[in-house]
Structures are given as structure tokens and as C-alpha cells.
Coordinates of C-alpha atoms in Angstrom, one line a residue:
M1 CA -19.6 74.1 108.2
I2 CA -17.1 72.3 105.9
F3 CA -20.0 70.4 104.2
E4 CA -22.0 73.6 103.6
K5 CA -18.9 75.3 102.1
S6 CA -18.4 72.3 99.8
L7 CA -22.0 72.5 98.6
K8 CA -21.8 76.3 98.1
Q9 CA -18.8 75.7 95.9
L10 CA -20.7 73.2 93.8
L11 CA -23.7 75.6 93.5
R12 CA -21.4 78.3 92.0
T13 CA -21.1 76.1 88.9
P14 CA -24.7 74.8 88.6
V15 CA -24.4 73.7 85.0
T16 CA -21.3 71.6 85.6
T17 CA -22.8 70.1 88.7
A18 CA -26.1 69.3 87.0
L19 CA -24.2 67.8 84.0
F20 CA -22.2 65.6 86.4
L21 CA -25.4 64.5 88.2
M22 CA -27.2 63.7 84.9
L23 CA -24.3 61.9 83.2
F24 CA -23.2 60.0 86.3
A25 CA -26.8 58.8 86.9
T26 CA -26.9 57.7 83.3
S27 CA -23.8 55.6 83.7
A28 CA -25.1 54.1 86.9
F29 CA -28.4 53.3 85.0
F30 CA -26.5 51.5 82.3
L31 CA -24.4 49.5 84.8
C32 CA -27.4 48.5 86.9
C33 CA -29.6 47.8 84.0
G34 CA -26.9 45.6 82.4
V35 CA -26.3 43.6 85.6
N36 CA -30.1 43.1 86.1
I37 CA -30.6 41.9 82.5
W38 CA -27.5 39.6 82.8
E39 CA -28.7 38.0 86.1
Q40 CA -32.4 37.8 85.0
N41 CA -31.2 36.2 81.8
G42 CA -29.3 33.6 83.7
A43 CA -32.2 32.9 86.1
T44 CA -34.6 32.5 83.1
I45 CA -32.2 30.0 81.4
K46 CA -32.0 28.0 84.7
A47 CA -35.8 28.1 85.2
Y48 CA -36.4 26.8 81.7
E49 CA -33.7 24.2 81.6
D50 CA -35.9 21.5 83.0
A51 CA -39.1 22.6 81.4
F52 CA -37.6 22.8 78.0
L53 CA -36.3 19.4 76.8
T54 CA -34.9 18.8 73.3
I55 CA -35.6 15.3 71.9
G56 CA -35.0 13.9 68.4
V57 CA -37.0 11.2 66.8
V58 CA -35.7 9.0 64.0
Q59 CA -37.3 7.6 60.9
Q60 CA -35.6 5.4 58.4
S61 CA -36.5 6.3 54.9
A62 CA -37.4 3.6 52.3
T63 CA -34.8 3.1 49.6
A64 CA -37.5 2.3 47.1
V65 CA -41.3 2.1 46.7
A66 CA -42.5 -1.2 45.2
K67 CA -45.9 -1.9 43.7
G68 CA -48.0 -5.0 44.5
E69 CA -51.3 -6.3 43.4
R70 CA -54.0 -8.2 45.2
W71 CA -57.0 -10.1 43.8
N72 CA -60.4 -9.2 45.1
A73 CA -63.1 -11.8 44.5
E74 CA -65.9 -9.2 45.0
T75 CA -64.7 -6.8 42.3
K76 CA -63.2 -9.6 40.1
Q77 CA -60.0 -7.6 39.5
Y78 CA -56.6 -6.8 41.0
S79 CA -56.0 -3.8 43.2
I80 CA -52.7 -2.0 43.0
F81 CA -50.9 -0.9 46.2
N82 CA -47.5 0.6 47.1
Y83 CA -45.3 -0.5 49.9
P84 CA -41.8 0.7 51.0
Q85 CA -38.7 -1.3 50.5
Y86 CA -35.5 -1.1 52.5
S87 CA -32.1 -2.3 51.3
S88 CA -31.2 -3.0 54.9
I89 CA -32.4 -2.1 58.4
V90 CA -30.0 0.6 59.7
P91 CA -29.0 -0.3 63.3
V92 CA -29.5 2.3 66.1
S93 CA -25.7 2.2 66.5
A94 CA -25.5 4.4 63.4
L95 CA -26.5 7.3 65.7
D96 CA -23.4 6.8 67.9
F97 CA -20.8 9.1 66.3
E98 CA -18.0 11.3 67.7
G99 CA -19.2 14.6 69.1
A100 CA -22.8 13.4 69.7
D101 CA -23.6 14.8 73.2
Y102 CA -26.6 12.7 74.2
L103 CA -28.3 13.2 77.5
L104 CA -30.4 10.1 77.0
G105 CA -30.3 7.5 74.2
P106 CA -30.4 7.0 71.4
E107 CA -32.8 4.1 72.0
K108 CA -34.8 2.0 69.6
R109 CA -37.6 0.8 71.9
P110 CA -39.3 -2.6 71.5
Y111 CA -42.5 -3.2 73.3
Y112 CA -43.1 -6.4 75.2
G113 CA -46.2 -8.5 75.5
A114 CA -47.1 -9.3 79.2
W115 CA -49.4 -12.2 79.8
V116 CA -51.6 -10.9 82.7
Q117 CA -54.3 -13.6 82.8
D118 CA -55.4 -12.6 86.3
Y119 CA -56.3 -9.1 85.2
K120 CA -59.1 -7.6 83.0
T121 CA -57.8 -6.3 79.7
Y122 CA -60.9 -5.9 77.6
N123 CA -58.9 -6.7 74.5
S124 CA -61.2 -6.8 71.5
L125 CA -60.6 -10.1 69.5
S126 CA -64.2 -10.9 68.6
N127 CA -63.5 -10.9 64.9
L128 CA -61.2 -14.0 65.0
L129 CA -62.2 -17.7 64.9
I130 CA -60.2 -20.9 64.9
A131 CA -62.5 -23.8 64.3
E132 CA -63.1 -27.1 62.5
L133 CA -65.6 -26.6 59.6
T134 CA -67.1 -28.6 56.8
P135 CA -68.5 -27.3 53.5
L136 CA -72.2 -28.1 52.9
T137 CA -71.3 -28.9 49.2
D138 CA -68.2 -29.4 47.2
C139 CA -67.0 -25.9 46.4
V140 CA -64.3 -23.5 45.5
P141 CA -64.3 -20.5 47.9
D142 CA -63.7 -17.9 45.2
S143 CA -67.2 -16.7 46.1
P144 CA -69.2 -17.0 49.3
V145 CA -69.7 -20.7 50.3
K146 CA -71.6 -22.1 53.2
M147 CA -69.6 -23.8 55.9
K148 CA -70.8 -25.7 59.0
V149 CA -69.0 -25.2 62.3
V150 CA -68.1 -28.7 63.7
K151 CA -65.8 -27.7 66.6
V152 CA -64.5 -24.4 68.0
L153 CA -60.9 -24.4 69.0
W154 CA -60.9 -20.8 69.9
S155 CA -63.2 -17.8 69.4
G156 CA -63.2 -14.2 70.5
Y157 CA -66.9 -14.7 71.4
T158 CA -69.4 -17.5 72.0
Y159 CA -69.9 -19.4 68.8
N160 CA -72.2 -22.3 68.8
E161 CA -71.2 -25.5 67.1
G162 CA -73.6 -26.5 64.3
N163 CA -74.0 -22.9 63.1
T164 CA -73.3 -22.0 59.5
L165 CA -71.3 -19.2 58.1
R166 CA -70.4 -17.8 54.6
L167 CA -66.7 -18.0 53.7
C168 CA -64.8 -16.5 50.8
D169 CA -61.1 -16.7 50.0
L170 CA -61.4 -13.1 49.0
F171 CA -57.9 -12.1 48.2
N172 CA -56.7 -15.4 46.6
D173 CA -56.8 -15.6 42.8
N174 CA -56.5 -19.4 42.8
P175 CA -58.3 -20.9 45.8
Q176 CA -58.2 -24.6 46.3
P177 CA -61.4 -26.7 46.3
L178 CA -63.1 -27.8 49.5
Y179 CA -65.1 -31.1 49.7
A180 CA -68.3 -31.9 51.5
G181 CA -67.9 -34.6 54.0
K182 CA -64.3 -33.5 54.9
T183 CA -63.4 -31.4 57.9
Y184 CA -61.0 -28.6 57.8
V185 CA -59.4 -26.6 60.7
M186 CA -59.4 -22.9 59.7
S187 CA -58.2 -19.6 61.0
L188 CA -60.7 -17.0 60.0
Q189 CA -61.6 -13.3 60.6
Q190 CA -64.9 -11.5 60.2
Y191 CA -65.5 -9.4 57.1
S192 CA -68.1 -6.7 56.8
S193 CA -70.2 -7.6 53.9
D194 CA -73.8 -8.6 53.1
E195 CA -72.6 -11.7 51.3
I196 CA -69.5 -12.7 53.3
D197 CA -69.2 -13.5 57.0
Y198 CA -65.6 -14.6 57.1
I199 CA -62.3 -14.4 55.1
P200 CA -59.0 -16.3 55.8
A201 CA -56.8 -15.0 58.6
S202 CA -53.1 -15.8 59.0
G203 CA -52.3 -19.5 58.9
I204 CA -49.6 -21.5 60.7
V205 CA -46.5 -19.3 60.1
S206 CA -43.7 -17.9 62.2
T207 CA -42.2 -14.4 62.0
Q208 CA -39.5 -15.0 64.6
Y209 CA -36.3 -12.8 64.4
R210 CA -32.9 -12.9 65.8
A211 CA -31.5 -10.0 67.8
D212 CA -29.5 -8.8 64.8
G213 CA -32.7 -8.5 62.8
T214 CA -32.4 -11.6 60.6
R215 CA -35.4 -13.9 60.2
V216 CA -35.4 -17.3 61.8
Q217 CA -36.5 -19.7 59.1
A218 CA -39.2 -22.2 60.2
D219 CA -39.7 -25.6 58.6
F220 CA -43.5 -25.0 58.2
N221 CA -45.7 -22.6 56.4
T222 CA -49.4 -23.6 56.3
T223 CA -52.3 -21.8 54.6
F224 CA -55.3 -20.7 56.5
Y225 CA -56.7 -24.3 56.6
Q226 CA -55.7 -27.9 56.8
E227 CA -57.7 -31.1 56.5
V228 CA -58.4 -32.8 59.8
T229 CA -58.0 -36.5 59.8
A230 CA -57.9 -39.2 62.5
G231 CA -55.1 -38.5 65.0
F232 CA -54.5 -35.1 63.4
Y233 CA -53.8 -33.3 66.7
Q234 CA -51.1 -35.8 67.6
T235 CA -49.2 -34.8 64.5
E236 CA -46.8 -31.8 64.4
D237 CA -49.2 -29.9 62.1
G238 CA -52.1 -30.6 64.5
K239 CA -50.1 -29.5 67.6
R240 CA -49.3 -26.2 65.9
W241 CA -53.0 -25.5 65.4
L242 CA -53.6 -26.1 69.1
E243 CA -50.7 -23.8 69.8
L244 CA -52.2 -21.1 67.6
A245 CA -55.5 -21.4 69.6
K246 CA -53.5 -21.1 72.8
A247 CA -51.7 -18.1 71.4
Q248 CA -55.0 -16.4 70.5
Q249 CA -56.2 -16.8 74.0
R250 CA -53.0 -15.5 75.4
I251 CA -53.0 -12.4 73.3
K252 CA -56.5 -11.6 74.6
E253 CA -54.9 -11.7 78.1
T254 CA -51.9 -9.6 77.0
I255 CA -51.0 -5.9 77.7
P256 CA -48.2 -4.0 76.0
V257 CA -45.2 -3.0 78.1
W258 CA -43.1 -0.1 76.8
P259 CA -39.6 0.1 78.2
T260 CA -37.7 3.4 77.9
S261 CA -34.8 5.4 79.5
G262 CA -37.0 8.4 80.2
T263 CA -40.7 9.1 80.1
H264 CA -40.3 12.2 78.0
L265 CA -38.6 10.1 75.3
L266 CA -42.2 8.9 74.6
L267 CA -43.8 11.4 72.3
P268 CA -47.2 11.2 74.0
F269 CA -45.7 12.2 77.3
Y270 CA -43.4 14.8 75.8
N271 CA -46.2 16.6 74.0
G272 CA -48.8 16.2 76.8
T273 CA -51.3 13.8 75.2
A274 CA -50.3 11.5 78.1
F275 CA -49.9 12.8 81.6
I276 CA -49.6 11.6 85.2
L277 CA -52.9 11.8 87.1
E278 CA -52.0 10.1 90.3
G279 CA -48.7 9.4 92.0
E280 CA -45.5 10.6 90.3
D281 CA -43.3 9.9 87.3
I282 CA -40.5 7.4 87.3
S283 CA -37.4 9.3 88.5
A284 CA -34.1 9.6 86.6
E285 CA -32.4 7.6 89.3
E286 CA -34.9 4.8 89.0
Y287 CA -34.5 4.8 85.2
A288 CA -30.7 4.7 85.5
N289 CA -30.7 2.0 88.2
G290 CA -33.3 -0.2 86.5
E291 CA -35.7 -0.2 89.4
R292 CA -38.8 -2.3 88.9
V293 CA -41.3 0.5 88.9
C294 CA -44.0 1.3 86.4
L295 CA -46.6 3.7 85.1
I296 CA -50.1 2.3 84.3
P297 CA -53.0 3.8 82.4
Q298 CA -56.0 5.0 84.2
N299 CA -58.5 2.6 82.5
F300 CA -56.4 -0.4 83.4
A301 CA -56.1 0.8 87.0
R302 CA -59.8 1.4 87.3
D303 CA -60.8 -1.9 85.7
N304 CA -58.6 -3.9 88.0
G305 CA -58.8 -1.9 91.2
L306 CA -55.1 -0.9 91.2
E307 CA -53.7 2.0 93.0
V308 CA -50.4 3.8 93.4
G309 CA -48.2 1.7 95.6
N310 CA -49.6 -1.6 94.5
M311 CA -47.5 -4.3 92.8
L312 CA -48.2 -5.4 89.3
R313 CA -46.8 -8.7 88.0
L314 CA -45.5 -8.5 84.4
P315 CA -44.7 -11.9 82.8
L316 CA -43.1 -10.8 79.5
Y317 CA -43.2 -13.3 76.7
Y318 CA -42.6 -11.6 73.4
A319 CA -40.7 -8.6 72.0
N320 CA -41.7 -6.5 69.1
Y321 CA -38.9 -4.4 67.5
Q322 CA -41.0 -3.1 64.7
N323 CA -44.1 -1.4 66.1
A324 CA -45.2 0.9 69.0
P325 CA -48.1 -0.4 71.2
I326 CA -50.6 2.0 69.5
D327 CA -50.0 0.2 66.2
N328 CA -51.3 -3.1 67.6
F329 CA -53.4 -2.3 70.7
T330 CA -56.4 0.1 70.5
K331 CA -59.6 0.2 72.4
S332 CA -61.6 -0.5 69.2
G333 CA -59.6 -3.6 68.3
M334 CA -56.3 -5.3 67.9
G335 CA -54.3 -5.7 64.7
F336 CA -51.1 -7.7 64.1
N337 CA -48.8 -8.0 61.2
F338 CA -46.8 -10.8 62.9
S339 CA -47.3 -14.4 64.0
L340 CA -47.8 -15.4 67.6
L341 CA -45.9 -18.6 67.1
N342 CA -42.1 -19.0 67.2
A343 CA -40.0 -21.0 64.7
E344 CA -40.8 -24.2 66.7
G345 CA -44.5 -23.7 66.1
K346 CA -45.2 -22.9 69.8
V347 CA -46.3 -20.0 71.8
Y348 CA -43.4 -17.8 72.9
P349 CA -42.4 -18.8 76.5
V350 CA -42.2 -16.1 79.3
F351 CA -38.6 -14.8 79.5
S352 CA -39.0 -12.3 82.3
D353 CA -41.4 -12.5 85.2
H354 CA -41.2 -9.9 88.0
E355 CA -43.5 -7.7 90.1
Y356 CA -43.3 -3.9 89.5
L357 CA -44.3 -1.2 91.9
I358 CA -46.9 1.1 90.5
K359 CA -45.3 4.6 90.7
G360 CA -47.9 6.5 88.9
I361 CA -51.2 6.3 87.0
Y362 CA -51.5 8.3 83.7
Q363 CA -54.2 9.3 81.3
S364 CA -53.8 9.2 77.6
I365 CA -55.9 11.3 75.2
E366 CA -57.4 9.2 72.4
G367 CA -57.5 10.2 68.8
S368 CA -54.1 11.9 68.8
G369 CA -52.5 9.9 66.0
S370 CA -50.2 6.9 65.8
N371 CA -47.1 8.9 66.8
Q372 CA -49.0 10.5 69.7
G373 CA -51.0 7.6 71.2
M374 CA -49.9 5.2 73.9
G375 CA -51.9 2.2 73.0
H376 CA -54.6 0.4 74.9
N377 CA -53.4 -0.8 78.4
T378 CA -49.8 0.2 77.8
V379 CA -47.5 0.0 80.9
V380 CA -44.3 2.1 81.0
I381 CA -41.2 0.6 82.7
P382 CA -37.4 1.4 82.8
S383 CA -35.6 -0.3 80.0
S384 CA -32.8 -1.4 82.3
S385 CA -35.3 -3.2 84.6
V386 CA -35.5 -6.0 82.1
R387 CA -32.3 -7.8 82.8
E388 CA -33.1 -11.0 81.0
S389 CA -32.4 -11.4 77.2
D390 CA -35.3 -11.3 74.8
A391 CA -33.2 -12.6 71.9
D392 CA -35.3 -15.8 71.6
N393 CA -38.7 -14.0 71.8
I394 CA -38.6 -11.4 69.0
L395 CA -41.7 -11.8 66.8
A396 CA -41.3 -8.6 64.7
Y397 CA -38.4 -6.5 63.6
G398 CA -38.3 -3.4 61.4
P399 CA -36.6 -0.1 60.7
M400 CA -36.5 2.8 63.1
Q401 CA -39.7 4.8 63.3
N402 CA -40.6 8.2 64.8
N403 CA -42.6 6.5 67.6
T404 CA -40.0 3.8 68.4
T405 CA -36.7 5.6 68.2
S406 CA -35.7 8.8 70.1
F407 CA -32.9 10.5 72.1
Q408 CA -32.4 13.7 74.1
I409 CA -29.7 16.3 73.6
P410 CA -28.8 19.5 75.6
N411 CA -31.1 22.4 74.9
G412 CA -29.8 24.8 72.2
T413 CA -27.5 22.2 70.5
I414 CA -29.7 21.2 67.5
E415 CA -27.6 23.1 64.9
S416 CA -24.3 21.8 66.2
F417 CA -25.7 18.2 66.3
M418 CA -27.0 18.4 62.8
A419 CA -23.7 19.8 61.5
L420 CA -22.0 16.7 63.0
W421 CA -24.7 14.4 61.7
A422 CA -24.3 15.8 58.2
Q423 CA -20.6 14.7 58.3
Q424 CA -21.8 11.1 58.7
E425 CA -23.4 11.1 55.2
N426 CA -26.2 8.9 56.2
D427 CA -29.2 9.8 54.0
Q428 CA -31.4 6.9 55.1
L429 CA -32.2 8.3 58.6
K430 CA -34.4 11.4 58.9
I431 CA -34.1 13.2 62.3
T432 CA -36.9 15.5 63.5
F433 CA -36.4 17.6 66.6
Y434 CA -38.9 18.8 69.2
D435 CA -37.8 21.4 71.7
R436 CA -41.1 23.2 72.7
G437 CA -39.8 26.3 71.1
Y438 CA -36.5 26.5 73.0
S439 CA -34.7 27.6 69.9
Q440 CA -37.0 30.6 69.6
L441 CA -36.5 31.4 73.3
Q442 CA -32.8 30.9 73.1
R443 CA -32.5 33.5 70.3
G444 CA -34.4 36.0 72.6
L445 CA -32.1 35.2 75.5
E446 CA -29.0 35.6 73.4
N447 CA -30.2 39.0 72.3
M448 CA -30.8 39.9 75.9
K449 CA -27.3 38.7 76.8
K450 CA -25.8 40.8 74.1
M451 CA -27.8 43.8 75.3
S452 CA -26.6 43.3 78.9
I453 CA -23.0 43.1 77.8
L454 CA -23.5 46.3 75.8
F455 CA -25.1 48.1 78.8
L456 CA -22.3 46.9 81.1
A457 CA -19.5 48.0 78.6
V458 CA -21.1 51.4 78.0
G459 CA -21.8 51.9 81.7
A460 CA -18.3 50.9 82.8
M461 CA -16.5 53.0 80.3
M462 CA -18.8 56.0 80.8
S463 CA -18.5 55.7 84.6
L464 CA -14.7 55.7 84.6
T465 CA -14.5 58.5 82.0
L466 CA -16.9 60.6 84.1
V467 CA -15.1 60.0 87.4
F468 CA -11.8 60.9 86.0
F469 CA -13.1 63.9 84.1
F470 CA -15.1 65.4 86.9
C471 CA -12.5 64.6 89.5
H472 CA -10.2 66.8 87.4
I473 CA -12.8 69.6 87.3
F474 CA -13.9 69.4 90.9
I475 CA -10.5 68.4 92.5
T476 CA -7.5 68.9 90.4
R477 CA -8.5 72.4 89.2
Q478 CA -9.2 73.4 92.8
K479 CA -5.5 73.3 93.9
M480 CA -5.5 77.0 94.6
R481 CA -8.6 76.7 96.7
S482 CA -6.9 73.9 98.7
A483 CA -3.8 76.0 99.2
I484 CA -5.8 79.0 100.5
E485 CA -7.7 76.8 102.9
R486 CA -4.5 75.3 104.3
M487 CA -3.0 78.8 104.6
L488 CA -6.1 79.7 106.6
G489 CA -5.3 76.9 109.0
F490 CA -7.2 73.9 107.5
S491 CA -5.6 70.6 108.0
K492 CA -5.1 68.3 105.1
R493 CA -8.0 66.2 106.3
K494 CA -10.4 69.2 106.5
S495 CA -9.2 70.5 103.2
A496 CA -9.9 67.1 101.6
A497 CA -13.3 67.0 103.2
S498 CA -14.1 70.5 101.9
L499 CA -13.4 69.4 98.4
L500 CA -14.8 65.9 98.4
S501 CA -17.9 66.0 100.6
G502 CA -20.1 67.9 98.1
F503 CA -18.7 66.0 95.1
L504 CA -19.3 62.6 96.7
L505 CA -22.8 63.7 97.8
V506 CA -23.7 64.5 94.2
A507 CA -22.1 61.2 93.2
V508 CA -24.2 59.3 95.7
L509 CA -27.4 61.1 94.6
A510 CA -26.6 60.3 90.9
I511 CA -25.8 56.6 91.7
A512 CA -29.1 56.3 93.7
I513 CA -31.1 57.7 90.9
G514 CA -29.4 55.7 88.2
C515 CA -29.5 52.4 90.0
T516 CA -33.1 52.8 90.9
A517 CA -34.1 53.5 87.3
G518 CA -31.8 50.7 86.1
Y519 CA -33.3 48.2 88.5
F520 CA -36.9 48.7 87.3
A521 CA -35.9 49.1 83.6
G522 CA -33.6 46.0 83.7
T523 CA -36.3 43.9 85.3
R524 CA -38.9 45.0 82.8
L525 CA -36.7 44.4 79.8
S526 CA -35.8 40.9 81.1
Q527 CA -39.4 40.0 81.7
N528 CA -40.4 41.1 78.2
T529 CA -38.1 38.6 76.6
S530 CA -39.6 35.7 78.7
M531 CA -43.2 36.6 78.0
G532 CA -45.3 34.4 75.8
V533 CA -45.6 30.6 75.2
Y534 CA -42.7 29.0 73.6
Y535 CA -44.0 25.4 73.4
D536 CA -44.1 23.8 70.0
T537 CA -47.8 22.8 69.8
D538 CA -47.9 21.9 66.1
F539 CA -48.1 18.2 67.1
T540 CA -50.1 18.6 70.2
S541 CA -53.8 18.0 70.7
G542 CA -55.7 18.2 73.9
H543 CA -54.2 18.6 77.3
V544 CA -50.7 19.9 77.8
E545 CA -49.6 19.0 81.3
E546 CA -46.4 21.0 81.6
E547 CA -46.4 24.8 81.4
P548 CA -43.3 27.0 81.1
P549 CA -42.2 28.3 84.5
D550 CA -43.8 31.7 85.4
V551 CA -40.8 34.0 85.1
D552 CA -43.0 37.0 84.0
G553 CA -43.7 38.0 87.6
Q554 CA -40.2 37.3 88.9
T555 CA -38.0 40.3 90.0
L556 CA -34.4 40.3 90.9
P557 CA -33.4 41.0 94.5
V558 CA -32.7 44.7 95.2
W559 CA -29.3 43.9 96.5
Y560 CA -28.0 43.4 93.0
S561 CA -28.7 47.1 92.4
V562 CA -27.3 48.0 95.8
M563 CA -24.1 46.1 95.0
V564 CA -23.7 47.9 91.7
G565 CA -24.2 51.2 93.4
A566 CA -21.8 50.4 96.2
I567 CA -19.1 49.3 93.7
L568 CA -19.5 52.5 91.7
F569 CA -19.4 54.6 94.8
V570 CA -16.3 52.9 96.1
T571 CA -14.6 53.3 92.7
T572 CA -15.5 57.0 92.7
C573 CA -14.1 57.4 96.2
L574 CA -10.8 55.7 95.4
V575 CA -10.3 57.8 92.2
S576 CA -11.2 61.0 94.0
V577 CA -8.8 60.2 96.8
V578 CA -6.0 59.7 94.3
F579 CA -6.8 63.0 92.7
M580 CA -7.1 64.6 96.2
H581 CA -3.7 63.2 97.2
G582 CA -2.2 65.0 94.2
N583 CA -3.7 68.3 95.4
L584 CA -2.5 68.0 99.0
K585 CA 1.0 66.6 98.4
E586 CA 2.4 70.1 97.4
E587 CA 3.1 72.8 99.9
P588 CA 0.6 75.8 99.9
L589 CA 3.3 78.5 99.7
K590 CA 5.0 76.8 96.8
M591 CA 1.6 76.6 95.0
L592 CA 0.8 80.3 95.6
S593 CA 4.2 81.5 94.6
S594 CA 4.1 79.5 91.4
K595 CA 0.7 80.9 90.7
K596 CA 2.0 84.5 91.1
E597 CA 4.9 83.8 88.8

């Protein structure tokens, strides 16, 4: 009875009631839509936080470009070439500055050589030869001369003694004469020419460095050949040639080992040209604790019958602080710009020898560029798992390169990082960031966040304004009606129910309509900002292992909308009760008499 009377009273003012319904539903829509966008925005950020990683790679720029010239005996002229010059090698500590919020790094990674003589490596060294040779006639090797192989000290393939070959000191503008009847020990490499079989390779030199990047000076420096006399191999010079032969055999049995603080700091893994096939990646805890675990390439695992869970022994004997494995180890061959002998003229001794648990087997896509490739047979280990010092085993040292130096910073902090870096005034280091498009995504998410705040502000202000305004219309302006009802015998409670029941019913209906519409609209708007691929694929070729999390199909729980509706309804009830209390606190007779006056 009371409820019907309240509805009839509302229907007497259909325009006002319809206006209240429409406007209050709109305010509920804004509130619910804002909450949905806010929560979905937060869920999207959380979902992408692990999938989107921001790493920086560092390249030291040359301070000058120098010109060099090299004689070519075939063309009978000098060729000009350019090479970079560095005033000094900038240490990685230059990247440690106040305000730099690193998650990992910065690290300048060496790679280690591991002597795995019990495993198949299939390293291609067939173009190298260390042997004793004698010229068939007195000659000067400024053009092809015939040499007879007397004794092979080391060869990348089977080379029969007694064979002849054609040698030319191709890039020497003043080669020294060779004499028939004398024997020379030589280090040679094959040369692709119809006239020339071999040219000189590196002689007996050392490129050993100290940990601070300074060169260790050796007391020897021999050209690609020396004359062999009686007792030659008992001399210091002769022993060094035997060591060189030993070093060549060892490098054939060597695989590169790449230490890092996180797999994703290696560009091939970051951009997806290298990816885990079996097992799992090394965990953050294992990296931090220096656990002796590793990732091995698929071809090395297949060639040696290795599986996830097996142990792999890694006797590390040299450290290269200049190159990445791909620079020296490829399937097609091996190339070195350093010497395999230390400053004592000996093969570098093993400095760390431990077994590593194979945690995962990965595949690397070939042909992806020097920055992207892993290198033939490269094994990945945690940097902190190598606890022994490599200071006496460094055979190459150079400036920071994109494929050797990297770090990780929090997502969305590139601009603030670069602002701080600009204050360091270091123009020698060039930093390039990769974030898989997180910056683009972040801009979209920031826009959605601003939209949600706007919706919430509009919805909140509109809801409060409407509640106060329509409470005034439907309650305060109905004082006379309340007085008459109470004079007719209605209690305060019944009189309040008569005024509020219809009003609150319309409010509930408006809230239900607004929140329902806000739920679907907010979810749709949130999903639209997350749609699309945000990965930076400019430097990616082939397989990309990680895909962004699928947030397109995600919807927020309904209870978010229910909660918004409940809060709005409770607020409406509280405000209407306050207004109702103002109606009922005055005596009916006093109200009627004041009205008559």
C-alpha cells in the first residue's frame, strides 16, 4: 500500500522522474566505467610487466678513424683501409652513476674458452697448417714459390709429408729470402687462388692482457717462420712453436662459454633468435646465487648425446673481453684476432674446472647478424658461477660493444634514465634501448588511466550533485505531504517509507542500468588499448618465442561493478535519510500552520 502510493506520487511527475532515472544512470555509468578501466589498466600493466623487458646495449664510439695501407703481391699495389682508434677504453664502471636504477647489470661480458676434448665440437680449422717446410729453390716469396712439406706439427686435416704447396708472403712489401736446403717451421693458412695455396698466418706472438685492460709485454715476437736447426725444439723459440701447435689442437677442442646475469641480457635470447627448446631457462635465483647450471645449443647436445639433467664439465682456460662468441665461432669456420699463447709463450692453463647441470637446450637461428647470433656451440652460464679469477688468462681486451655490454632497467624509465645519463657528459658511449614497444604501450595505458580518472571524477561529482538535487525535489519539497500523512495517522517510519521507497526504487533501477552499461563499455575500452603487437621487431628475424600475454579476451569480475553500484546505492540511502530526517523532525501542526500563514 505504502509502496504503491510512493510510486503513484512519482508517476505524477513523469518528466522529473525520467530525468532522474536517466541522469543517475549516466552518473553510475561513468563511475562504473571509470573503475573498470582503472582496474583493467592495472591488470594489463601487471600482465605485461614480465613479458616486456627494457634492456640497454652499450657501444663505445671511436675517437678517430685512422687510415692504413697493406701491400698486395697479386695486384702489386697498396690497398687503403680504415680502422677505428680509441683514446682509451672506457670501463663499465662509467655506467654506475647516481640515480641509475638497474634491475640487472650493467655487465661487460667476456666469453670463456672451455677445453672439452672428450666431446665432439666440429670446429672448422682445416685452413691452418703448422709444419716444417723447405723451398725447392732459393727464392723470395713475393710471388708464389714451391715449398716441400718436411714434417707436420699440426694440421686441421690430414696433410702428407713430402707434398708440395705454393706459398706467397702476400701482404708483405719486403719479404725475406728463403734458401733451398734449409728447413723452416711455418704457420700458414689456406688462400683461395689459382696460383697461391697458402699465405702466412700469425707467428709466435702474445696478446695477453691484464684485468685493467693493459697489455702484458712479451719478450718475443716472431714472424710466421723460423729456421729449424739441430736441437731447435729444445730452445725457447722451438718450445714456443710446439706450444703453438698444442694451442691449435686445443682450440679445435674448444667451445665458447658465455657468462651473464640474465639470459635476456643476451640479444639473441631477448629478440627471440635464440629460444629454449627443451628443459627450462636458468632462474633468477640461480643467476643470483651463482649455481653451476647451463644452457647448451641443440646441435652440441645432439652431437654428443646430451640431455636436460646431464652434467657437462667445463674446463675454462682463456677469457676474451673484446669479442662475443659469434665473432670467433661460426659453423662455417673460426677466426681469431688474438694469439693463443700467453706472455710466457705457453698455452693458457685451465683456471676453472667444474661440472655444470644442463638446465635447458636452446636453438639459435643462423644468419641473424653478429649482434643477434650466439656463436657455434656457445654454452650459457651464470656469471657468478665462475668464482675463480681469470686475470691471468685474458687474451683479448677491447671497448664495450652492443653484443658484449648490456643492462636492464625498469619498464617505462628510458626517458628518466637518459636524462640522468646526459648529466654525465660522456659522449664516448652510445646507449641503445630495446623494450619490445613498451614505450608505445605505456603511452596508451597512461591515456587510459587519465580517462579512468576523468570518468571517476565526472561520475562522482555528478552522482553527488544528482543525489542532493533530487533528494531536495523528492523529499525536502514534500514536507507538506509528510505532515498530512502524519496527521492521518502515519508513523514517522511509514511516512519515511512513503517518501523514500519509490525514490530508492528508481535509484536502484538507474544504478543497475548504469553499472551494467559501464561494465561492458569499460571492459571494451580497456581491451582496445591492449590490442595489437607491441614488440619491437626491427632487429628480429625468424622465430620470436615470447608473445605478449593475451589480455584481449580478459574481462574484469562482475563484482567490481556490483561494488560500485552498492557504494552508490548506500550513498544515496544515507543522503536521502538525512534529507528525510529534516522532514520528520518538525511537528505536523506547526508545519501546516506555518503554511497557512
